[in-house]
Each structure stands twice: as structure tokens, then as C-alpha cells.
mmCIF file of C-alpha atoms and ligand atoms in Angstrom:
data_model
loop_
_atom_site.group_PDB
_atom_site.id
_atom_site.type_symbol
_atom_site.label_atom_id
_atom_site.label_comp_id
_atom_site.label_asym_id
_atom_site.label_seq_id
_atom_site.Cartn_x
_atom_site.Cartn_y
_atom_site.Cartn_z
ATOM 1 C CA UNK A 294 91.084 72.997 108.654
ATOM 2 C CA UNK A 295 88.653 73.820 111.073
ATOM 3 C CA UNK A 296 85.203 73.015 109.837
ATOM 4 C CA UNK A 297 83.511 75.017 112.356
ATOM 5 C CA UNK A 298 84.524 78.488 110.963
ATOM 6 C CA UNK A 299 82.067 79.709 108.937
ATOM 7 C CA UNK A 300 83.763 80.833 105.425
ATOM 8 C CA UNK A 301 83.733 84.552 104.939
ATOM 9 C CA UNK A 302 82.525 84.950 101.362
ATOM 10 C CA UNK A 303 79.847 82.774 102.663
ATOM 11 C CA UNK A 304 78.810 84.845 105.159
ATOM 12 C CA UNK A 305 79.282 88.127 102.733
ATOM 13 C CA UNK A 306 76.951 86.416 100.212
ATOM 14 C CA UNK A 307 74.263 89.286 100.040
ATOM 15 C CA UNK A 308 76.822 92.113 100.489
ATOM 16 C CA UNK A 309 79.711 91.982 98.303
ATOM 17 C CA UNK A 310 83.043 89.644 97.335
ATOM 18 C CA UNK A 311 85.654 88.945 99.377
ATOM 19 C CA UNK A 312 88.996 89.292 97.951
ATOM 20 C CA UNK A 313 92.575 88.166 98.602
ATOM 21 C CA UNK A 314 95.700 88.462 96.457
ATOM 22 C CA UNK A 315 97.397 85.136 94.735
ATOM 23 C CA UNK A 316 100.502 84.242 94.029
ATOM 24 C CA UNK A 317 102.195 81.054 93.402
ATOM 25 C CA UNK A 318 103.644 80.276 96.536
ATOM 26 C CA UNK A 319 99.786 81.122 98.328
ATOM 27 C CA UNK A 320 98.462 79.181 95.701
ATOM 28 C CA UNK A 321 100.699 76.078 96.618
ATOM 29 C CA UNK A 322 100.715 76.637 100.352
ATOM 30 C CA UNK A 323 97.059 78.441 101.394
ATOM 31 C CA UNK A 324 94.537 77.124 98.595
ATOM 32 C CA UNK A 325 92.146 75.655 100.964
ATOM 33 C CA UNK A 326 91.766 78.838 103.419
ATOM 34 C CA UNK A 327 91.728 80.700 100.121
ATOM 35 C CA UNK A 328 89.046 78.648 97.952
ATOM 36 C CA UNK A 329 87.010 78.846 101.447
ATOM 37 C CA UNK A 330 86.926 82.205 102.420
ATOM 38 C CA UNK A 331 87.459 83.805 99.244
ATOM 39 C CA UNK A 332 85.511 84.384 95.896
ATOM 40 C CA UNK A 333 87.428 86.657 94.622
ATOM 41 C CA UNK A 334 91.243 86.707 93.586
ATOM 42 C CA UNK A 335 94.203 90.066 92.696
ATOM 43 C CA UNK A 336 97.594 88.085 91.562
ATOM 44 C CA UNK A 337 99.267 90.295 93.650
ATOM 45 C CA UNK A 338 102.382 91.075 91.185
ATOM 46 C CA UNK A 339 102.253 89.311 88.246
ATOM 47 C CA UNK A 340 99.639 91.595 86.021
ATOM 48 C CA UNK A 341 102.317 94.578 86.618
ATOM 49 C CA UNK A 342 104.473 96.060 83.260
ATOM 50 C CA UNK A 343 107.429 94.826 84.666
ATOM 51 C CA UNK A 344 106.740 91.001 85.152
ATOM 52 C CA UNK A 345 104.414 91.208 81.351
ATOM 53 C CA UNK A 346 106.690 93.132 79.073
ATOM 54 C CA UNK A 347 110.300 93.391 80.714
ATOM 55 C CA UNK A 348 111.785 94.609 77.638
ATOM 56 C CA UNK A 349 110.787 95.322 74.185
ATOM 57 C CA UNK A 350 110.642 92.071 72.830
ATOM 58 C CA UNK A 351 109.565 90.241 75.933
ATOM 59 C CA UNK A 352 106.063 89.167 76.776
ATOM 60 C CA UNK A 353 105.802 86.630 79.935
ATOM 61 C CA UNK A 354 101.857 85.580 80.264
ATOM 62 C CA UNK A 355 102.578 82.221 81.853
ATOM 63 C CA UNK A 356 102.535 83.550 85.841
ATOM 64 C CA UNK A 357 99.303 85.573 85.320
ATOM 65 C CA UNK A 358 97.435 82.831 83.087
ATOM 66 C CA UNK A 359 97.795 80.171 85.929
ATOM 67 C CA UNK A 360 96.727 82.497 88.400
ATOM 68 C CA UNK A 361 93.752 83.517 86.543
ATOM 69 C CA UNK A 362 93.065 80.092 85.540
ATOM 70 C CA UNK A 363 92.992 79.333 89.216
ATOM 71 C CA UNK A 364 90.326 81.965 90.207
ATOM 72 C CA UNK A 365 88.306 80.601 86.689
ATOM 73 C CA UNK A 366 88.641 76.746 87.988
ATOM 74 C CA UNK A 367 87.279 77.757 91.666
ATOM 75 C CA UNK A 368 84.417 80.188 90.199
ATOM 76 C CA UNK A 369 86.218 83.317 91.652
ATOM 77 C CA UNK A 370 85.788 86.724 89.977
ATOM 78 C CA UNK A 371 89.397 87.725 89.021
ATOM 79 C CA UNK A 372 90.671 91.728 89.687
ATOM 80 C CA UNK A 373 93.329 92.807 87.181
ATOM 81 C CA UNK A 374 96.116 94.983 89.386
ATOM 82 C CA UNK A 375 97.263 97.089 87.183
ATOM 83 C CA UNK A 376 97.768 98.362 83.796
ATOM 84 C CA UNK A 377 99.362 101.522 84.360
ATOM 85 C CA UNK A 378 101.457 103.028 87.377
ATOM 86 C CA UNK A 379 104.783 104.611 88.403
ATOM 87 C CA UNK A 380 106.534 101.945 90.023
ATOM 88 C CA UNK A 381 107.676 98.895 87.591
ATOM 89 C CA UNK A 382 107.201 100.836 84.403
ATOM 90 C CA UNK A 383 110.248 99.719 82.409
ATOM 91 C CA UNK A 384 112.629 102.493 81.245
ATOM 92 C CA UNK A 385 112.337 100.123 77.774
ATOM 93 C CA UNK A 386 108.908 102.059 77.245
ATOM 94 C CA UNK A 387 110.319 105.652 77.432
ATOM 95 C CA UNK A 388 113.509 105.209 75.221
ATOM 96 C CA UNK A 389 114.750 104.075 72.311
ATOM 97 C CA UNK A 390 117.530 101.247 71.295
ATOM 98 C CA UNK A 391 120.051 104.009 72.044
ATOM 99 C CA UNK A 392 119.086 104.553 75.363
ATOM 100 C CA UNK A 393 117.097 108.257 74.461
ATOM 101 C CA UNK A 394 114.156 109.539 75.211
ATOM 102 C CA UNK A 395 111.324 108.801 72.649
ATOM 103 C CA UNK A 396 108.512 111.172 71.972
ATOM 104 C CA UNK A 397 105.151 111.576 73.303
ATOM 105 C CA UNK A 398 103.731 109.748 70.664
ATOM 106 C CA UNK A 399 105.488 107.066 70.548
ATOM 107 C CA UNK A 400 104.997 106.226 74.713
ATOM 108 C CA UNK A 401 101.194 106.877 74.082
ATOM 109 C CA UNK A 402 101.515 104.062 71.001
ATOM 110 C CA UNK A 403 103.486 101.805 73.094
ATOM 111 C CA UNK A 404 100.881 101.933 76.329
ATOM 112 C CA UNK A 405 97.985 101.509 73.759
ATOM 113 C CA UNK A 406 99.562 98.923 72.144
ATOM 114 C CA UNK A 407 99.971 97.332 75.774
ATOM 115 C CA UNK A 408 96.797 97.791 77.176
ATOM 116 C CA UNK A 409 94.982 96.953 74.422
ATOM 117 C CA UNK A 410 97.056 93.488 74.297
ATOM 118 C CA UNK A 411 96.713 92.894 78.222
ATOM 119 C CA UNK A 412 93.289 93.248 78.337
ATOM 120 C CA UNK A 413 92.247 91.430 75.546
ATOM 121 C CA UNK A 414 94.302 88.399 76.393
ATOM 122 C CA UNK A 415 92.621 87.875 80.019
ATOM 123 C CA UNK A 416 89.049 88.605 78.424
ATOM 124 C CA UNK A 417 86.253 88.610 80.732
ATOM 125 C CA UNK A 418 88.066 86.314 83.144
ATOM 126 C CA UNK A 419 89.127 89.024 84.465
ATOM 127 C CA UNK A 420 86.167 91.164 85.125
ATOM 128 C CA UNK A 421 87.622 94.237 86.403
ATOM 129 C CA UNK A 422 91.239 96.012 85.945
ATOM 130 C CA UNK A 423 93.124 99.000 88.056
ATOM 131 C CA UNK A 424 93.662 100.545 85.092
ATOM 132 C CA UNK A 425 95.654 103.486 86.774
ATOM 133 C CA UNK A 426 97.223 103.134 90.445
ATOM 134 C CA UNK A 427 98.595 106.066 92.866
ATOM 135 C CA UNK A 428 98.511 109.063 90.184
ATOM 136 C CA UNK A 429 97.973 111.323 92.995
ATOM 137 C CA UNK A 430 100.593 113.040 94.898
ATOM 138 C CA UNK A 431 101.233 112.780 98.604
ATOM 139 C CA UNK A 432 102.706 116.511 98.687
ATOM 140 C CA UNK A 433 100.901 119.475 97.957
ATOM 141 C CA UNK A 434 101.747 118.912 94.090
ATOM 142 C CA UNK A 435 98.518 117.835 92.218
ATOM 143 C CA UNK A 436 99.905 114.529 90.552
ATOM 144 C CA UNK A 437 102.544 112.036 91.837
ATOM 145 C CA UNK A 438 105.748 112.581 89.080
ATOM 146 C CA UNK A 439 106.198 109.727 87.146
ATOM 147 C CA UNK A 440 107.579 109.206 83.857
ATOM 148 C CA UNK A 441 104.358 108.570 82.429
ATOM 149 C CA UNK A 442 103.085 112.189 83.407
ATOM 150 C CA UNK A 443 106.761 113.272 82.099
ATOM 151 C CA UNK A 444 106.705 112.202 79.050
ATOM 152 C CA UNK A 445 102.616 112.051 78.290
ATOM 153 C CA UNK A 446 101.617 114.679 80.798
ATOM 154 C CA UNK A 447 98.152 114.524 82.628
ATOM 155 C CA UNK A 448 96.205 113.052 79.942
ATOM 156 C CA UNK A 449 98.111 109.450 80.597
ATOM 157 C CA UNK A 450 95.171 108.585 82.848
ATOM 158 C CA UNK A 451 92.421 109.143 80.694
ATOM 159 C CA UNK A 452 94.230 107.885 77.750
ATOM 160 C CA UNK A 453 94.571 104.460 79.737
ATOM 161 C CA UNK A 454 91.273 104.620 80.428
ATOM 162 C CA UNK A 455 89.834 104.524 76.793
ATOM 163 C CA UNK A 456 92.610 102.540 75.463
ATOM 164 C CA UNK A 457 91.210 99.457 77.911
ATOM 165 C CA UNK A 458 87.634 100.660 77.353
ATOM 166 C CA UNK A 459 87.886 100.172 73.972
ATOM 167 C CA UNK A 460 89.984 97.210 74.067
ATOM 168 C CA UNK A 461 87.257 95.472 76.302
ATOM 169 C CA UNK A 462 83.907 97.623 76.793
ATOM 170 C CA UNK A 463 82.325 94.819 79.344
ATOM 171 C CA UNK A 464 84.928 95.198 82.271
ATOM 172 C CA UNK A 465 84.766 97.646 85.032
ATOM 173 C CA UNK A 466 87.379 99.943 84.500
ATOM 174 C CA UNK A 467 89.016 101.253 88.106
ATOM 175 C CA UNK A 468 91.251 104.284 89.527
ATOM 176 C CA UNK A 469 93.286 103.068 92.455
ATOM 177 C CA UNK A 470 95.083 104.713 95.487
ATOM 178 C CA UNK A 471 96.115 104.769 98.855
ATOM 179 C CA UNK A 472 94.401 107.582 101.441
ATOM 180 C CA UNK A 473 91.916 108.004 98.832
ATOM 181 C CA UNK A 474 89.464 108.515 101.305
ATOM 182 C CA UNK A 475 91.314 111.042 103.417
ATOM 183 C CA UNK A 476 92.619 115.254 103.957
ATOM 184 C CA UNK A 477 93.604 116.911 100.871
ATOM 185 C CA UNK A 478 94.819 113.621 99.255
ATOM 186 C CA UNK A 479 91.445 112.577 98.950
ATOM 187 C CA UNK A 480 89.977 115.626 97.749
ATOM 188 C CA UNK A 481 92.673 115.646 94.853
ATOM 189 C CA UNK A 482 91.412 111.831 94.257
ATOM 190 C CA UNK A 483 87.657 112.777 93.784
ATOM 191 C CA UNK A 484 88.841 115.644 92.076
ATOM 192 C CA UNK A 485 90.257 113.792 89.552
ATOM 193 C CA UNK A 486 87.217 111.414 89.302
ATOM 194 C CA UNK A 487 84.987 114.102 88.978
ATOM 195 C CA UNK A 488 86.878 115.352 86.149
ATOM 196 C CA UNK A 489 87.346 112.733 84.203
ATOM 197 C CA UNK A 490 83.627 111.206 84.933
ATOM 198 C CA UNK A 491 82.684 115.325 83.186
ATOM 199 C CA UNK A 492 84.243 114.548 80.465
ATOM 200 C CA UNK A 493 82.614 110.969 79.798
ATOM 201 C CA UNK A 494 85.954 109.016 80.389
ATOM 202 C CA UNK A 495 84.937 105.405 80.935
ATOM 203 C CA UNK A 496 85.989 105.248 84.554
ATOM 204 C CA UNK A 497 83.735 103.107 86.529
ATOM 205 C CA UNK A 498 84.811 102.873 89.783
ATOM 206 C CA UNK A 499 87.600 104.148 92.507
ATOM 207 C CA UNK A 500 89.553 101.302 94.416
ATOM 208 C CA UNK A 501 90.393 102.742 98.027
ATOM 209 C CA UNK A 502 93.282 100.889 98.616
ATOM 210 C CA UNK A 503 93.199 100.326 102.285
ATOM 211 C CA UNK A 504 96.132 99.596 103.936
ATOM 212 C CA UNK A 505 95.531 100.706 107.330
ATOM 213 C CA UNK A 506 96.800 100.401 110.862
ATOM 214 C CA UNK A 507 95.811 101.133 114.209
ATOM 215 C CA UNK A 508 97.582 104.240 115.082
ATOM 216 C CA UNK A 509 96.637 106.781 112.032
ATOM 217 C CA UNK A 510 93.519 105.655 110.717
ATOM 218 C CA UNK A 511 89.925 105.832 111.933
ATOM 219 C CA UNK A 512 87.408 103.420 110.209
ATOM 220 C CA UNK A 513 84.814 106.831 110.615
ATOM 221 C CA UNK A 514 86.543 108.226 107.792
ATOM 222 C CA UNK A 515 85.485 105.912 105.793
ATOM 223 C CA UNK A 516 81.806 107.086 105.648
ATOM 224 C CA UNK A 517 82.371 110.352 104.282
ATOM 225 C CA UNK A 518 84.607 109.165 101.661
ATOM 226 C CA UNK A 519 82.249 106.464 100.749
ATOM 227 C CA UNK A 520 78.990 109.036 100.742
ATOM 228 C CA UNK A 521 80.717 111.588 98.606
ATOM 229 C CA UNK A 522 81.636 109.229 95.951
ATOM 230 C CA UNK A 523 78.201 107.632 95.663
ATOM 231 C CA UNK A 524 77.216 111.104 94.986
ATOM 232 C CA UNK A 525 79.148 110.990 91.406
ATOM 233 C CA UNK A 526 77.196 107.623 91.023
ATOM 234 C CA UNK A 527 80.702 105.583 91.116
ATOM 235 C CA UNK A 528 81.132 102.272 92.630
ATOM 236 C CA UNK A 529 83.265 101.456 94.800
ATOM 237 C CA UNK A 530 86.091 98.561 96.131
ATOM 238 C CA UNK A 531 88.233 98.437 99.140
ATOM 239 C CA UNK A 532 90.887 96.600 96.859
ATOM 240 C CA UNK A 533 93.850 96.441 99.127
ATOM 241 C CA UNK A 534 93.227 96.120 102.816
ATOM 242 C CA UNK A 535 95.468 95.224 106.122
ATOM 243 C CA UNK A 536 95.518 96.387 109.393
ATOM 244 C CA UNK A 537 98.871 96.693 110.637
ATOM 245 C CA UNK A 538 99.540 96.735 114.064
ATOM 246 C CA UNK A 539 102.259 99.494 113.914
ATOM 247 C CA UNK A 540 102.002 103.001 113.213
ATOM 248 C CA UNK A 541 102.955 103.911 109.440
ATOM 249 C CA UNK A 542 106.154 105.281 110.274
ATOM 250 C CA UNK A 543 107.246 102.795 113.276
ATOM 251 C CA UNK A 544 110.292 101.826 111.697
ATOM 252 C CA UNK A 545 111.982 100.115 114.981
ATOM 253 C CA UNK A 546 109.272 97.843 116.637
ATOM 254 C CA UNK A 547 111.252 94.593 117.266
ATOM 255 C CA UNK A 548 108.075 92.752 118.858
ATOM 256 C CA UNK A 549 108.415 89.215 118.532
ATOM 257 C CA UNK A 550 104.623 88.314 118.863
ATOM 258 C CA UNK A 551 101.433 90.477 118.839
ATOM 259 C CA UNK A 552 100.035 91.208 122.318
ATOM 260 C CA UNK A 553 96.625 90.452 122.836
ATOM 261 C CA UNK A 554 95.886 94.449 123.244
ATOM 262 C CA UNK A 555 97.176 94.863 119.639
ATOM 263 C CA UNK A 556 94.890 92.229 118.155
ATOM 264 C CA UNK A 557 91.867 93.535 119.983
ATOM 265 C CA UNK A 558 92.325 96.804 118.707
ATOM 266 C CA UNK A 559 93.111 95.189 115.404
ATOM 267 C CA UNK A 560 89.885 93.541 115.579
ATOM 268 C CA UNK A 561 88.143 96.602 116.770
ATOM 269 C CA UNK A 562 89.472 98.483 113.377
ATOM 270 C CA UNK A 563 88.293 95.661 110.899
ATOM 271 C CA UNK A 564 84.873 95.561 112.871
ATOM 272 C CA UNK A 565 84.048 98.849 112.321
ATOM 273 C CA UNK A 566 85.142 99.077 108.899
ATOM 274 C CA UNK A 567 83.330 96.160 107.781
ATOM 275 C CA UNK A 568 80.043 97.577 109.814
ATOM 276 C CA UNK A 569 80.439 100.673 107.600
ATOM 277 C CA UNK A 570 81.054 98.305 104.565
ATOM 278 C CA UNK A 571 78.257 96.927 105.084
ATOM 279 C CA UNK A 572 75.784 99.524 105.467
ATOM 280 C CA UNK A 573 76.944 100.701 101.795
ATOM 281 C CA UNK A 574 76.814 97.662 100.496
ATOM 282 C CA UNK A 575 74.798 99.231 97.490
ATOM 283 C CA UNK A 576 77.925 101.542 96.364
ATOM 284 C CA UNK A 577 80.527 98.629 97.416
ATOM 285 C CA UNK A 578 81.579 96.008 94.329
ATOM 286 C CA UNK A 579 84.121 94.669 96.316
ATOM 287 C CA UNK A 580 86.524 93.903 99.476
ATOM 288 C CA UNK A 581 89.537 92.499 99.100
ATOM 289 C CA UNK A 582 92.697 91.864 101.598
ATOM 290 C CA UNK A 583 95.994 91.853 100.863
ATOM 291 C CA UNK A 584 97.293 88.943 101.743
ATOM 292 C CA UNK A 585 95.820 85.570 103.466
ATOM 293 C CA UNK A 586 97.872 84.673 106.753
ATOM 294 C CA UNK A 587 100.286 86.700 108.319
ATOM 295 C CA UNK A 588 103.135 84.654 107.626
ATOM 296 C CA UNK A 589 103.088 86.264 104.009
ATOM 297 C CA UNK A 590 102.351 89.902 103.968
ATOM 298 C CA UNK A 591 104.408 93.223 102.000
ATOM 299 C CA UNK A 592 104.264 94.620 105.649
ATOM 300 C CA UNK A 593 107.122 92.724 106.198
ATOM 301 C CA UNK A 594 109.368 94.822 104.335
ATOM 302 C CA UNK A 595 107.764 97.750 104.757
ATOM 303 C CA UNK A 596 108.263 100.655 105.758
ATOM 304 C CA UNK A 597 111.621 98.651 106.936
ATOM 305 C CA UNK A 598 113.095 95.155 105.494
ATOM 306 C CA UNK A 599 112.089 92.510 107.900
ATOM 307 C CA UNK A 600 109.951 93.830 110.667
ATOM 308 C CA UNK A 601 107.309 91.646 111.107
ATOM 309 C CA UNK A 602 103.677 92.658 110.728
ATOM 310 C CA UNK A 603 100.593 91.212 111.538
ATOM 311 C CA UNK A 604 98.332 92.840 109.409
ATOM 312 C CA UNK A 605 95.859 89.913 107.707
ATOM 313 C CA UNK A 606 93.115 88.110 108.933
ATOM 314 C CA UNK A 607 94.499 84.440 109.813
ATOM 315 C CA UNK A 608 97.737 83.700 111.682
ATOM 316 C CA UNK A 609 100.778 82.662 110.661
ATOM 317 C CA UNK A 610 99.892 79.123 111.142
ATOM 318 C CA UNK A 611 96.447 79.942 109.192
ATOM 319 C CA UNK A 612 93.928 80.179 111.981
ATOM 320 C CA UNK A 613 91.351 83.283 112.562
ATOM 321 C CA UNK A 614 92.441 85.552 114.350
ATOM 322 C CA UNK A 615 89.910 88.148 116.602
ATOM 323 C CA UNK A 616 90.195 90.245 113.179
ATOM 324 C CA UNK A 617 88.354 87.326 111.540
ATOM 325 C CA UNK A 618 86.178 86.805 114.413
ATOM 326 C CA UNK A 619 85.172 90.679 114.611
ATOM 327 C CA UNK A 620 83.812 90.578 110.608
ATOM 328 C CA UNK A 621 81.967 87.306 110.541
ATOM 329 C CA UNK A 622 79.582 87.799 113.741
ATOM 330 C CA UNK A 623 77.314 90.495 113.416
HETATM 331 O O1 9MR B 272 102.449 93.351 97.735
HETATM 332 C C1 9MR B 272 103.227 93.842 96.640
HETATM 333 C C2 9MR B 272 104.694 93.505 96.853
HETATM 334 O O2 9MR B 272 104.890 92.103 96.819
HETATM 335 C C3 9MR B 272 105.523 94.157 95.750
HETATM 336 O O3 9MR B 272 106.900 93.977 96.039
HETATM 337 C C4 9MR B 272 105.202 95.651 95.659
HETATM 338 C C5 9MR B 272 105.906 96.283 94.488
HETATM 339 O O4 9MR B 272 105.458 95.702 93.298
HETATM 340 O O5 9MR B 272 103.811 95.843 95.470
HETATM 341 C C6 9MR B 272 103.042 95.355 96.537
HETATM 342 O O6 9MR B 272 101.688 95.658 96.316
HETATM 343 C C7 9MR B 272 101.384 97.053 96.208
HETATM 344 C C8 9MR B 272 100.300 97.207 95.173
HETATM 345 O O7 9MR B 272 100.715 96.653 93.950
HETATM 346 C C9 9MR B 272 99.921 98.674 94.984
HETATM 347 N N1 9MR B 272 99.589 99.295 96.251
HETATM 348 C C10 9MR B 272 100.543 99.122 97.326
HETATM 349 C C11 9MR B 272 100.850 97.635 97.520
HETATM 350 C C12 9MR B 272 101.802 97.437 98.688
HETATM 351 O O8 9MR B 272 103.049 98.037 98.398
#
């Protein structure tokens, strides 16, 4: 490793925590560019319903515990992703042995039960949790379905809120999402926050997700967003971020490598952000990328199986790239 690039937490040191998500095979393959640039960890899949409680009788704790035990053993602050949210939510949870639909009650038992067993496990090693991810709706509906809202209705979210409050009243408590910050989804977002911050729900902060790339999204936005939230007095965390170098929707890129153009304006996008990052550094808890070198990164898949991205901060052969370059000289 090369000793004469500074380490990025290091240089963040009087702003915030840098983030990056874990898993076992970056644990085993990218510890040392992690434990060096990062002091803070998200295991990136292994907190979700699915992997904890598969079915009814199933509780699998060994995947998380390591990777928690691996922030703990490198003094990293560890982010809980995520207690409640439509994708991976076992049809187990909503049924019965028969395969029917159980009542309301019973599904609001159930995630209580869950939460309150989830969060007391981890403790405070893990000082913060999502505690609900991507309730809004892209449309022009109000909230994304799901068959928590289906069977619950809108009350899920600040049910899942107390249940973790009370299960562990010292951790911040976060609402996650994608295009938090921006057009109407946004202002259904701080809707919601408002709302539930009225009525006293023990939300603490919004995590704006991040996942960028350099055809959509404007860093700029990100300044509005950020001001009008500080104005509910909520914290805030970029918990997600990449830059891809596609548009959203660019299904049929076959590039083989990044140009140099790309990565400039790649670098241009993280530059700014982090500027802006910076400069509300008082209402910021928290940045965290998803993902450590771009030979690992959901991007991949997505929105297409296997077109390569190169959304992260190192290469795929783990050096920085401009991105990196652009957020640690300023
Ligand atoms: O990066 C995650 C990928 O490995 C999983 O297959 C996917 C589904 O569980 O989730 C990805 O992470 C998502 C995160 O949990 C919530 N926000 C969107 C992220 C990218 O899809």
C-alpha cells in the first residue's frame, strides 16, 4: 500500500466519519485500505430480515457479529442497515403455518419482537440503526406499497421507531432513502420527518442515501436539502454514496474501461459534494460509501446484471482514483 496517500478518515478528523460497507469477502480481501481510510463500517447485507430471521424458527447472528466485531476490534463506529424495509421481508412474518395471512396484530408483535431482539443483541456497538429504509414512493402515491404498509398500514414506521427506541434509548435512530434530497420525492421524505418529529417519534436523523451518477444528479442539490432539514433540527448522514459513471437508466454501456473524461467528471461530482459536506459539517453525523474498490460494487448488477460500473473511490486494483484525489486536497 502506498504510504504516501494520506488516509481519508484522517484527513476528515474535524468534520465527520467516513464510512464504507463490510462484508466478508472485503473483510478478507480490502482490510488494510479499509482500516486506513475508514472509521466507520455498514455490513452491507447481513443486518437485513432476510439473512437474521429467514423463517420462523431461524435466527443467524454469526455473519453480522463478526462484522461488527471487526469495526469494535479496529475502533470503528458501526451503522446498523436496516431493521425494517420492503425488500427481504420474509413472507414467514405476514402468514401463518398454513400459508394465510395473519392479522395486524400479530405482524406488529412479530416486528416488535424483532426489533427489540436485533437491537439489543448488537448493543451500543452499533451506535446507530436505519431503522426504516425507502418507505417513500417513487410515483405520485405517498408511500412505496409494501407488505408492511399492507398489512400494518402507515403507522409501521413510527411503530419501528419506538419499538428500537425503547429497546435501546442511546442509539441514533435513522429514516433512510434514495432521492431524499430531491423534486417531489424529497418533499414527501421531509414530509414524513416533519410528521413524525410533531408527534415526538424518536427519529433522530434522515440518511440520504446517495447513490449518484454523473448524468442526473447535481451535487447543488444537495444544499437545499441539507438546509431544510437542519431547519427541523435533524442530523444528518450521506449513508450510501457512489458515483456511477452511467446515467441511471443506461442499461447498454458495454465500456470496457473508464475514459479519463468520465473519471474527471466523476471526480468533479465527489468534489463538490464533499465541499458542500463540508461546509455543514455541523448538521452532518456521517459519510459513508458504498463499497471500497471498484472491483466490488451493487452497480454491477444494476440497473442490468453485469455491466460494469465504476462508481467507488479506489480502483479495481485498490489505488485512488481522481475521485479520491478530488476529496482529500482542499
Ligand atoms: O449492495 C446491496 C446488494 O449487495 C444487495 O444485493 C441489495 C439487496 O439486498 O442491497 C444492496 O444495498 C442496497 C441497500 O441495502 C439499500 N439501498 C440501496 C442499496 C443498493 O441496492
Amino acid at each position: 500500500m502506498n504510504s504516501k496517500v494520506p488516509s481519508l478518515c484522517g484527513v476528515y478528523k474535524e468534520y465527520f466519519p467516513i464510512g464504507t460497507i463490510v462484508n466478508d469477502e472485503l473483510v478478507s480481501k480490502d482490510s488494510e485500505l479499509i482500516t486506513k481510510h475508514f472509521n466507520s463500517i455498514t455490513p452491507e447485507n447481513e443486518l437485513k430480515l432476510n439473512k437474521i430471521h429467514p423463517d420462523k424458527d431461524t435466527f443467524i447472528f454469526e455473519e453480522a457479529d463478526k462484522l461488527v466485531d471487526f469495526g469494535r476490534r479496529n475502533n470503528m463506529l458501526v451503522r446498523g442497515h436496516v431493521l425494517v424495509w420492503h425488500d427481504h421481508s420474509p413472507e414467514w412474518f405476514f402468514t401463518n403455518d398454513k400459508g394465510e395471512k395473519v392479522s395486524r396484530e400479530i405482524v406488529l408483535g412479530r416486528l416488535q419482537e424483532y426489533i427489540n431482539l436485533v437491537v439489543k443483541h448488537f448493543g451500543n456497538n452499533i451506535y446507530c440503526w436505519d431503522v426504516v429504509n425507502e418507505a417513500i414512493a417513487d410515483d405520485n402515491t405517498f408511500y412505496r406499497p409494501s407488505k408492511w404498509l399492507e398489512t400494518i398500514g402507515e403507522e409501521f414506521i413510527e411503530k419501528a421507531f419506538i419499538f428500537a427506541h425503547e429497546a435501546n434509548p442511546d442509539i441514533k435512530l435513522y429514516y433512510n432513502d434514495y432521492n431524499a434530497e430531491m423534486g417531489e420525492k424529497g418533499d414527501k421524505v421531509y414530509s414524513l420527518i416533519k410528521g413524525l418529529l410533531s408527534r415526538d417519534v424518536p427519529v433522530h436523523g434522515v440518511g440520504i442515501q446517495g447513490h449518484y451518477d454523473i448524468v442526473f444528479h447535481k451535487p447543488e442539490a444537495l444544499k437545499s436539502m441539507i438546509e431544510r432539514y437542519a431547519d427541523l433540527g435533524i442530523k444528518l448522514q450521506i449513508t450510501e454514496m457512489d458515483v456511477s459513471v452511467f446515467g441511471f437508466d443506461d442499461r447498454n454501456n458495454t465500456l470496457q474501461r473508464p475514459t479519463t473524461e468520465l473519471l474527471e467528471r466523476q471526480a468533479e461530482f465527489y468534489e463538490k459534494a464533499f465541499e458542500i459536506f463540508r461546509e455543514y459539517k455541523s448538521v452532518i453525523e456521517g459519510v459513508t460509501i458504498w463499497g471500497v474498490t471498484d472491483r466490488y460494487t451493487w452497480k454491477d448488477d444494476f440497473p442490468v446484471n453485469g455491466r460494469k460500473d465504476w462508481p467507488l473511490l479506489f480502483d479495481e486494483s485498490g489505488e485512488p482514483k481522481a475521485a479520491f484525489n478530488s476529496i482529500v486536497s482542499f
